[in-house]
PDB file of C-alpha atoms in Angstrom:
ATOM      1  CA  UNK A  20       2.347  -5.390 -12.640  1.00 92.00           C
ATOM      2  CA  UNK A  21       0.248  -7.794 -14.709  1.00 92.00           C
ATOM      3  CA  UNK A  22      -3.455  -7.593 -13.962  1.00 94.00           C
ATOM      4  CA  UNK A  23      -3.237  -4.250 -12.169  1.00 97.00           C
ATOM      5  CA  UNK A  24      -5.124  -1.213 -13.419  1.00 94.00           C
ATOM      6  CA  UNK A  25      -2.586   1.562 -14.031  1.00 96.00           C
ATOM      7  CA  UNK A  26      -3.346   4.945 -12.392  1.00 95.00           C
ATOM      8  CA  UNK A  27      -0.212   7.117 -12.608  1.00 97.00           C
ATOM      9  CA  UNK A  28       0.339   9.125  -9.419  1.00 98.00           C
ATOM     10  CA  UNK A  29       2.443  12.264  -9.546  1.00 98.00           C
ATOM     11  CA  UNK A  30       3.386  11.597  -5.899  1.00 98.00           C
ATOM     12  CA  UNK A  31       6.614   9.749  -6.495  1.00 98.00           C
ATOM     13  CA  UNK A  32      10.208  10.403  -7.411  1.00 96.00           C
ATOM     14  CA  UNK A  33      13.459   8.654  -8.248  1.00 94.00           C
ATOM     15  CA  UNK A  34      14.909   6.133  -5.846  1.00 91.00           C
ATOM     16  CA  UNK A  35      18.480   6.780  -4.758  1.00 83.00           C
ATOM     17  CA  UNK A  36      19.292   3.138  -5.515  1.00 77.00           C
ATOM     18  CA  UNK A  37      16.598   1.523  -7.696  1.00 66.00           C
ATOM     19  CA  UNK A  38      18.108  -1.922  -7.146  1.00 74.00           C
ATOM     20  CA  UNK A  39      17.981  -1.453  -3.364  1.00 85.00           C
ATOM     21  CA  UNK A  40      14.545  -2.963  -2.769  1.00 93.00           C
ATOM     22  CA  UNK A  41      14.699  -4.429   0.709  1.00 96.00           C
ATOM     23  CA  UNK A  42      11.202  -4.280   2.199  1.00 98.00           C
ATOM     24  CA  UNK A  43       7.461  -4.601   1.549  1.00 98.00           C
ATOM     25  CA  UNK A  44       5.258  -2.403   3.745  1.00 98.00           C
ATOM     26  CA  UNK A  45       1.603  -3.336   4.245  1.00 98.00           C
ATOM     27  CA  UNK A  46      -0.874  -0.510   4.934  1.00 98.00           C
ATOM     28  CA  UNK A  47      -4.623  -0.064   5.171  1.00 98.00           C
ATOM     29  CA  UNK A  48      -6.716   2.776   3.813  1.00 97.00           C
ATOM     30  CA  UNK A  49     -10.398   3.585   3.493  1.00 96.00           C
ATOM     31  CA  UNK A  50     -11.949   6.819   2.304  1.00 94.00           C
ATOM     32  CA  UNK A  51     -14.037   8.011   3.983  1.00 93.00           C
ATOM     33  CA  UNK A  52     -12.798   6.089   7.048  1.00 95.00           C
ATOM     34  CA  UNK A  53     -14.399   2.643   7.413  1.00 94.00           C
ATOM     35  CA  UNK A  54     -16.180   3.047   4.066  1.00 91.00           C
ATOM     36  CA  UNK A  55     -15.262   0.835   1.147  1.00 89.00           C
ATOM     37  CA  UNK A  56     -15.308   1.349  -2.603  1.00 72.00           C
ATOM     38  CA  UNK A  57     -17.539   4.400  -2.359  1.00 69.00           C
ATOM     39  CA  UNK A  58     -17.353   6.947  -5.137  1.00 71.00           C
ATOM     40  CA  UNK A  59     -20.603   8.080  -6.698  1.00 64.00           C
ATOM     41  CA  UNK A  60     -18.929   9.785  -9.655  1.00 68.00           C
ATOM     42  CA  UNK A  61     -16.372   7.130 -10.587  1.00 66.00           C
ATOM     43  CA  UNK A  62     -17.749   3.586 -10.784  1.00 63.00           C
ATOM     44  CA  UNK A  63     -14.368   2.255 -11.948  1.00 69.00           C
ATOM     45  CA  UNK A  64     -12.376   4.381  -9.511  1.00 73.00           C
ATOM     46  CA  UNK A  65     -12.311   5.223  -5.851  1.00 89.00           C
ATOM     47  CA  UNK A  66     -11.640   8.028  -3.438  1.00 93.00           C
ATOM     48  CA  UNK A  67      -8.336   6.249  -2.804  1.00 95.00           C
ATOM     49  CA  UNK A  68      -7.472   6.829  -6.468  1.00 94.00           C
ATOM     50  CA  UNK A  69      -8.474  10.462  -6.059  1.00 93.00           C
ATOM     51  CA  UNK A  70      -6.193  10.868  -3.027  1.00 96.00           C
ATOM     52  CA  UNK A  71      -3.186   9.297  -4.742  1.00 97.00           C
ATOM     53  CA  UNK A  72      -3.827  11.297  -7.946  1.00 95.00           C
ATOM     54  CA  UNK A  73      -4.208  14.635  -6.084  1.00 97.00           C
ATOM     55  CA  UNK A  74      -7.822  15.093  -7.125  1.00 93.00           C
ATOM     56  CA  UNK A  75      -9.692  14.374  -3.871  1.00 94.00           C
ATOM     57  CA  UNK A  76     -12.503  16.915  -3.523  1.00 93.00           C
ATOM     58  CA  UNK A  77     -12.387  18.306   0.042  1.00 96.00           C
ATOM     59  CA  UNK A  78     -16.100  19.167  -0.218  1.00 95.00           C
ATOM     60  CA  UNK A  79     -17.153  15.574  -1.032  1.00 91.00           C
ATOM     61  CA  UNK A  80     -16.975  14.462   2.624  1.00 93.00           C
ATOM     62  CA  UNK A  81     -16.104  16.279   5.888  1.00 96.00           C
ATOM     63  CA  UNK A  82     -13.104  13.984   6.477  1.00 96.00           C
ATOM     64  CA  UNK A  83     -11.618  14.904   3.096  1.00 96.00           C
ATOM     65  CA  UNK A  84     -11.229  18.519   4.206  1.00 97.00           C
ATOM     66  CA  UNK A  85      -8.879  17.322   6.975  1.00 97.00           C
ATOM     67  CA  UNK A  86      -6.544  15.637   4.486  1.00 96.00           C
ATOM     68  CA  UNK A  87      -6.805  18.187   1.667  1.00 87.00           C
ATOM     69  CA  UNK A  88      -3.446  18.914   0.141  1.00 90.00           C
ATOM     70  CA  UNK A  89      -1.735  15.695   1.215  1.00 95.00           C
ATOM     71  CA  UNK A  90       0.592  14.376  -1.435  1.00 97.00           C
ATOM     72  CA  UNK A  91       0.821  10.651  -0.823  1.00 98.00           C
ATOM     73  CA  UNK A  92       0.866   7.458  -2.851  1.00 98.00           C
ATOM     74  CA  UNK A  93       1.570   3.769  -2.708  1.00 98.00           C
ATOM     75  CA  UNK A  94       2.819   1.403  -5.330  1.00 98.00           C
ATOM     76  CA  UNK A  95      -0.393  -0.630  -5.179  1.00 98.00           C
ATOM     77  CA  UNK A  96      -3.826  -0.752  -3.589  1.00 97.00           C
ATOM     78  CA  UNK A  97      -5.679  -4.046  -3.268  1.00 97.00           C
ATOM     79  CA  UNK A  98      -9.421  -3.438  -3.000  1.00 95.00           C
ATOM     80  CA  UNK A  99     -11.927  -5.553  -1.051  1.00 95.00           C
ATOM     81  CA  UNK A 100     -12.834  -7.617  -4.145  1.00 93.00           C
ATOM     82  CA  UNK A 101      -9.177  -8.322  -5.004  1.00 96.00           C
ATOM     83  CA  UNK A 102      -8.843  -5.711  -7.766  1.00 93.00           C
ATOM     84  CA  UNK A 103      -5.431  -4.069  -7.856  1.00 96.00           C
ATOM     85  CA  UNK A 104      -4.592  -0.519  -8.880  1.00 96.00           C
ATOM     86  CA  UNK A 105      -0.952   0.393  -9.418  1.00 98.00           C
ATOM     87  CA  UNK A 106       0.014   4.029  -8.908  1.00 98.00           C
ATOM     88  CA  UNK A 107       3.815   4.049  -8.970  1.00 98.00           C
ATOM     89  CA  UNK A 108       6.304   1.817 -10.821  1.00 97.00           C
ATOM     90  CA  UNK A 109       8.323  -0.359  -8.448  1.00 96.00           C
ATOM     91  CA  UNK A 110      11.610   1.210  -9.564  1.00 94.00           C
ATOM     92  CA  UNK A 111      10.391   4.633  -8.344  1.00 96.00           C
ATOM     93  CA  UNK A 112       9.866   5.826  -4.782  1.00 97.00           C
ATOM     94  CA  UNK A 113       6.227   6.076  -3.682  1.00 98.00           C
ATOM     95  CA  UNK A 114       5.359   8.394  -0.804  1.00 97.00           C
ATOM     96  CA  UNK A 115       3.693   5.912   1.554  1.00 98.00           C
ATOM     97  CA  UNK A 116       5.750   5.481   4.713  1.00 96.00           C
ATOM     98  CA  UNK A 117       6.590   8.993   5.888  1.00 95.00           C
ATOM     99  CA  UNK A 118       8.976   9.241   8.829  1.00 96.00           C
ATOM    100  CA  UNK A 119       9.950   5.606   9.313  1.00 98.00           C
ATOM    101  CA  UNK A 120      12.718   3.221  10.354  1.00 97.00           C
ATOM    102  CA  UNK A 121      13.289  -0.466   9.682  1.00 97.00           C
ATOM    103  CA  UNK A 122      16.314  -2.400  10.973  1.00 95.00           C
ATOM    104  CA  UNK A 123      18.208   0.811  11.751  1.00 95.00           C
ATOM    105  CA  UNK A 124      17.527   2.245   8.282  1.00 95.00           C
ATOM    106  CA  UNK A 125      15.466   5.408   8.136  1.00 96.00           C
ATOM    107  CA  UNK A 126      13.403   6.769   5.229  1.00 96.00           C
ATOM    108  CA  UNK A 127      11.742   3.472   4.324  1.00 97.00           C
ATOM    109  CA  UNK A 128      10.268   4.976   1.147  1.00 97.00           C
ATOM    110  CA  UNK A 129      13.802   4.870  -0.263  1.00 96.00           C
ATOM    111  CA  UNK A 130      14.010   1.065  -0.231  1.00 96.00           C
ATOM    112  CA  UNK A 131      10.473  -0.284   0.122  1.00 97.00           C
ATOM    113  CA  UNK A 132       7.383  -1.175  -1.858  1.00 98.00           C
ATOM    114  CA  UNK A 133       4.152   0.135  -0.340  1.00 98.00           C
ATOM    115  CA  UNK A 134       0.998  -1.958  -0.648  1.00 98.00           C
ATOM    116  CA  UNK A 135      -2.289  -0.531   0.588  1.00 98.00           C
ATOM    117  CA  UNK A 136      -5.196  -2.808   1.433  1.00 98.00           C
ATOM    118  CA  UNK A 137      -8.620  -1.210   1.282  1.00 96.00           C
ATOM    119  CA  UNK A 138      -9.612  -1.608   4.888  1.00 97.00           C
ATOM    120  CA  UNK A 139      -9.291  -0.249   8.373  1.00 97.00           C
ATOM    121  CA  UNK A 140      -8.185  -1.161  11.866  1.00 96.00           C
ATOM    122  CA  UNK A 141     -11.773  -2.121  12.749  1.00 96.00           C
ATOM    123  CA  UNK A 142     -12.629  -4.946  10.319  1.00 95.00           C
ATOM    124  CA  UNK A 143     -10.982  -8.056   8.869  1.00 97.00           C
ATOM    125  CA  UNK A 144      -9.669  -8.069   5.340  1.00 98.00           C
ATOM    126  CA  UNK A 145     -11.294 -10.251   2.679  1.00 98.00           C
ATOM    127  CA  UNK A 146     -10.209 -13.608   1.288  1.00 98.00           C
ATOM    128  CA  UNK A 147      -9.933 -11.940  -2.140  1.00 98.00           C
ATOM    129  CA  UNK A 148      -7.477  -9.408  -0.694  1.00 98.00           C
ATOM    130  CA  UNK A 149      -5.297 -12.089   0.886  1.00 98.00           C
ATOM    131  CA  UNK A 150      -5.270 -14.068  -2.382  1.00 98.00           C
ATOM    132  CA  UNK A 151      -4.286 -10.969  -4.372  1.00 98.00           C
ATOM    133  CA  UNK A 152      -1.678  -9.929  -1.787  1.00 98.00           C
ATOM    134  CA  UNK A 153      -0.094 -13.385  -1.740  1.00 98.00           C
ATOM    135  CA  UNK A 154       0.025 -13.517  -5.554  1.00 98.00           C
ATOM    136  CA  UNK A 155       1.466  -9.985  -5.637  1.00 98.00           C
ATOM    137  CA  UNK A 156       4.227 -10.769  -3.156  1.00 98.00           C
ATOM    138  CA  UNK A 157       5.110 -13.960  -5.020  1.00 98.00           C
ATOM    139  CA  UNK A 158       5.293 -11.959  -8.258  1.00 98.00           C
ATOM    140  CA  UNK A 159       7.492  -9.326  -6.575  1.00 97.00           C
ATOM    141  CA  UNK A 160       9.873 -11.983  -5.231  1.00 96.00           C
ATOM    142  CA  UNK A 161      10.169 -13.505  -8.707  1.00 96.00           C
ATOM    143  CA  UNK A 162      10.787 -10.195 -10.472  1.00 95.00           C
ATOM    144  CA  UNK A 163      12.920  -8.589  -7.758  1.00 94.00           C
ATOM    145  CA  UNK A 164      15.094 -11.422  -6.408  1.00 93.00           C
ATOM    146  CA  UNK A 165      17.077  -8.959  -4.255  1.00 92.00           C
ATOM    147  CA  UNK A 166      13.911  -8.407  -2.189  1.00 94.00           C
ATOM    148  CA  UNK A 167      14.358 -10.553   0.944  1.00 94.00           C
ATOM    149  CA  UNK A 168      11.511 -13.077   1.256  1.00 93.00           C
ATOM    150  CA  UNK A 169      10.811 -12.388   4.927  1.00 94.00           C
ATOM    151  CA  UNK A 170      11.155  -8.597   4.713  1.00 97.00           C
ATOM    152  CA  UNK A 171       7.440  -7.837   4.966  1.00 98.00           C
ATOM    153  CA  UNK A 172       6.175  -5.530   7.692  1.00 98.00           C
ATOM    154  CA  UNK A 173       3.320  -3.255   8.662  1.00 98.00           C
ATOM    155  CA  UNK A 174       3.268   0.508   8.604  1.00 98.00           C
ATOM    156  CA  UNK A 175       2.810   0.366  12.380  1.00 98.00           C
ATOM    157  CA  UNK A 176       6.126  -1.477  12.714  1.00 97.00           C
ATOM    158  CA  UNK A 177       8.157   1.148  10.851  1.00 98.00           C
ATOM    159  CA  UNK A 178       6.331   4.147  12.337  1.00 97.00           C
ATOM    160  CA  UNK A 179       5.327   3.001  15.845  1.00 96.00           C
ATOM    161  CA  UNK A 180       3.227   5.431  17.818  1.00 94.00           C
ATOM    162  CA  UNK A 181       2.405   7.333  14.639  1.00 96.00           C
ATOM    163  CA  UNK A 182       0.673   4.640  12.567  1.00 97.00           C
ATOM    164  CA  UNK A 183      -1.500   1.623  13.429  1.00 96.00           C
ATOM    165  CA  UNK A 184      -2.009  -0.031  10.047  1.00 98.00           C
ATOM    166  CA  UNK A 185      -2.508  -2.626   8.759  1.00 98.00           C
ATOM    167  CA  UNK A 186      -4.195  -3.028  12.129  1.00 97.00           C
ATOM    168  CA  UNK A 187      -5.175  -5.783  14.557  1.00 97.00           C
ATOM    169  CA  UNK A 188      -7.315  -7.665  12.029  1.00 97.00           C
ATOM    170  CA  UNK A 189      -4.479  -8.280   9.574  1.00 98.00           C
ATOM    171  CA  UNK A 190      -3.692 -12.010   9.640  1.00 98.00           C
ATOM    172  CA  UNK A 191       0.117 -12.142   9.665  1.00 98.00           C
ATOM    173  CA  UNK A 192       0.243 -15.925  10.328  1.00 97.00           C
ATOM    174  CA  UNK A 193      -1.999 -16.523   7.288  1.00 98.00           C
ATOM    175  CA  UNK A 194       0.251 -14.424   5.058  1.00 98.00           C
ATOM    176  CA  UNK A 195       3.483 -15.963   6.318  1.00 97.00           C
ATOM    177  CA  UNK A 196       2.127 -19.537   6.022  1.00 97.00           C
ATOM    178  CA  UNK A 197       0.976 -18.951   2.446  1.00 98.00           C
ATOM    179  CA  UNK A 198       4.409 -17.569   1.526  1.00 97.00           C
ATOM    180  CA  UNK A 199       6.356 -20.220   3.448  1.00 96.00           C
ATOM    181  CA  UNK A 200       7.950 -17.642   5.740  1.00 95.00           C
ATOM    182  CA  UNK A 201       8.701 -18.515   9.367  1.00 90.00           C
ATOM    183  CA  UNK A 202       7.304 -16.278  12.084  1.00 82.00           C
ATOM    184  CA  UNK A 203       9.783 -13.680  13.306  1.00 76.00           C
TER     185      UNK A 203
END
């Protein structure tokens, strides 16, 4: 995607139907939890990069030991200042949703694009993140016209009871208004 910093994650594979993009899933992530853009050894990177690139040091923070060995990714992460890192090409399957169902279809990774926002369930997202997210979704709709305009959901909606992100501070009305999408 134009403007995104490319960080190739090994945590992806082929889609069964690359043209079958039907959903955008919004997530939140912060590493360590509720800590943003912290990485003393990588001023142009983040612990999020390290997680998605399978290089997160479990000794760097006590929380990291609890997630050591996870093999996960997303297509994109939008950081607090609006920077975007892309980890997986959109025509490949990122490993972001896990066990999930949307409109009676299971395995959402097969047909979705995963967008992480650097954040948590405890704090609002930034104006820079909303601007970057809105521009990203507009770009995706232009380049993938088969992607339904209103098919944007949260991780919590496709994995209820298991996931809570993007969390209570995500401003769905703001996103929908900016994209001209009616409320569900």
